[in-house]
């Protein structure tokens, strides 16, 4: 069998051509960063099939003021893998001001 020479005989690449005109100088963009958001302690919210949300308060599931879609705009939302009676669980953290 013939040997495969891996390192010998590499071909050199031709030099890249330079254009006759220099490229336009682009001003660097100024990036405005948002200040980091602090979030409070997490709490559990359930969402049923009708998109109604419930919060566990004093041993009872009470209706929650916001839907999960509204919570995702301002809060930190994480879906939990376990379901309770066919309802999806979410862990929500509200921003601290």
mmCIF file of C-alpha atoms in Angstrom:
data_model
loop_
_atom_site.group_PDB
_atom_site.id
_atom_site.type_symbol
_atom_site.label_atom_id
_atom_site.label_comp_id
_atom_site.label_asym_id
_atom_site.label_seq_id
_atom_site.Cartn_x
_atom_site.Cartn_y
_atom_site.Cartn_z
ATOM 1 C CA UNK A 1 0.000 0.000 0.000
ATOM 2 C CA UNK A 2 1.132 3.503 -0.733
ATOM 3 C CA UNK A 3 1.777 5.840 2.137
ATOM 4 C CA UNK A 4 -0.232 8.974 2.604
ATOM 5 C CA UNK A 5 2.117 11.921 3.026
ATOM 6 C CA UNK A 6 0.113 14.315 5.153
ATOM 7 C CA UNK A 7 2.604 17.108 5.662
ATOM 8 C CA UNK A 8 4.663 17.224 2.493
ATOM 9 C CA UNK A 9 3.735 18.950 -0.722
ATOM 10 C CA UNK A 10 1.437 21.597 0.616
ATOM 11 C CA UNK A 11 0.652 24.197 -1.960
ATOM 12 C CA UNK A 12 1.086 27.819 -1.032
ATOM 13 C CA UNK A 13 -1.864 30.084 -1.478
ATOM 14 C CA UNK A 14 -1.547 33.079 -3.769
ATOM 15 C CA UNK A 15 -1.306 36.446 -2.063
ATOM 16 C CA UNK A 16 -4.586 38.287 -1.660
ATOM 17 C CA UNK A 17 -5.037 41.166 -4.052
ATOM 18 C CA UNK A 18 -5.380 44.577 -2.605
ATOM 19 C CA UNK A 19 -7.831 47.021 -4.058
ATOM 20 C CA UNK A 20 -6.469 50.234 -5.447
ATOM 21 C CA UNK A 21 -8.773 52.305 -3.233
ATOM 22 C CA UNK A 22 -8.622 52.152 0.552
ATOM 23 C CA UNK A 23 -11.714 51.002 2.407
ATOM 24 C CA UNK A 24 -13.972 53.681 3.846
ATOM 25 C CA UNK A 25 -13.208 54.398 7.457
ATOM 26 C CA UNK A 26 -16.212 53.387 9.559
ATOM 27 C CA UNK A 27 -16.686 55.126 12.868
ATOM 28 C CA UNK A 28 -16.992 52.662 15.759
ATOM 29 C CA UNK A 29 -20.483 52.302 17.155
ATOM 30 C CA UNK A 30 -21.075 53.435 20.679
ATOM 31 C CA UNK A 31 -22.746 50.651 22.618
ATOM 32 C CA UNK A 32 -25.014 51.687 25.436
ATOM 33 C CA UNK A 33 -25.267 48.944 27.994
ATOM 34 C CA UNK A 34 -28.209 48.590 30.318
ATOM 35 C CA UNK A 35 -27.402 48.543 34.007
ATOM 36 C CA UNK A 36 -27.632 45.022 35.428
ATOM 37 C CA UNK A 37 -31.054 44.154 36.809
ATOM 38 C CA UNK A 38 -31.379 42.809 40.330
ATOM 39 C CA UNK A 39 -34.110 40.205 40.845
ATOM 40 C CA UNK A 40 -35.844 39.243 44.073
ATOM 41 C CA UNK A 41 -36.563 35.838 45.558
ATOM 42 C CA UNK A 42 -38.304 33.334 43.260
ATOM 43 C CA UNK A 43 -41.898 32.227 43.722
ATOM 44 C CA UNK A 44 -43.986 29.567 41.973
ATOM 45 C CA UNK A 45 -46.879 30.335 39.615
ATOM 46 C CA UNK A 46 -49.173 27.809 37.893
ATOM 47 C CA UNK A 47 -50.672 28.326 34.435
ATOM 48 C CA UNK A 48 -53.668 26.275 33.280
ATOM 49 C CA UNK A 49 -54.851 25.526 29.739
ATOM 50 C CA UNK A 50 -56.910 28.762 29.602
ATOM 51 C CA UNK A 51 -53.703 30.778 30.318
ATOM 52 C CA UNK A 52 -54.934 31.770 33.779
ATOM 53 C CA UNK A 53 -52.202 32.065 36.392
ATOM 54 C CA UNK A 54 -52.302 31.183 40.091
ATOM 55 C CA UNK A 55 -49.922 31.961 42.943
ATOM 56 C CA UNK A 56 -49.521 29.900 46.139
ATOM 57 C CA UNK A 57 -50.361 32.222 49.057
ATOM 58 C CA UNK A 58 -51.097 31.101 52.652
ATOM 59 C CA UNK A 59 -51.721 27.482 51.615
ATOM 60 C CA UNK A 60 -54.143 28.316 48.773
ATOM 61 C CA UNK A 61 -53.765 28.875 45.027
ATOM 62 C CA UNK A 62 -55.028 32.418 44.403
ATOM 63 C CA UNK A 63 -55.332 34.165 41.012
ATOM 64 C CA UNK A 64 -52.182 36.022 39.993
ATOM 65 C CA UNK A 65 -52.407 39.536 38.520
ATOM 66 C CA UNK A 66 -50.220 39.011 35.408
ATOM 67 C CA UNK A 67 -50.129 36.343 32.721
ATOM 68 C CA UNK A 68 -46.904 34.525 31.893
ATOM 69 C CA UNK A 69 -46.555 36.562 28.670
ATOM 70 C CA UNK A 70 -46.729 39.786 30.692
ATOM 71 C CA UNK A 71 -44.245 38.423 33.222
ATOM 72 C CA UNK A 72 -41.701 37.621 30.498
ATOM 73 C CA UNK A 73 -41.533 41.292 29.493
ATOM 74 C CA UNK A 74 -40.348 42.573 32.877
ATOM 75 C CA UNK A 75 -39.534 39.564 35.083
ATOM 76 C CA UNK A 76 -37.227 36.589 34.930
ATOM 77 C CA UNK A 77 -39.339 33.506 34.089
ATOM 78 C CA UNK A 78 -38.228 29.873 34.115
ATOM 79 C CA UNK A 79 -40.483 26.947 33.214
ATOM 80 C CA UNK A 80 -40.210 24.044 35.662
ATOM 81 C CA UNK A 81 -40.396 20.452 34.410
ATOM 82 C CA UNK A 82 -43.009 19.113 36.818
ATOM 83 C CA UNK A 83 -46.712 19.730 36.289
ATOM 84 C CA UNK A 84 -49.357 19.944 39.020
ATOM 85 C CA UNK A 85 -52.815 18.603 38.098
ATOM 86 C CA UNK A 86 -52.174 19.320 34.405
ATOM 87 C CA UNK A 87 -51.023 22.891 35.108
ATOM 88 C CA UNK A 88 -47.580 24.134 34.091
ATOM 89 C CA UNK A 89 -45.293 25.430 36.828
ATOM 90 C CA UNK A 90 -43.165 28.539 36.427
ATOM 91 C CA UNK A 91 -40.549 30.111 38.683
ATOM 92 C CA UNK A 92 -40.805 33.901 38.546
ATOM 93 C CA UNK A 93 -38.456 36.541 39.910
ATOM 94 C CA UNK A 94 -39.639 40.145 40.039
ATOM 95 C CA UNK A 95 -37.092 42.948 39.544
ATOM 96 C CA UNK A 96 -35.959 44.754 42.697
ATOM 97 C CA UNK A 97 -36.014 48.542 42.500
#
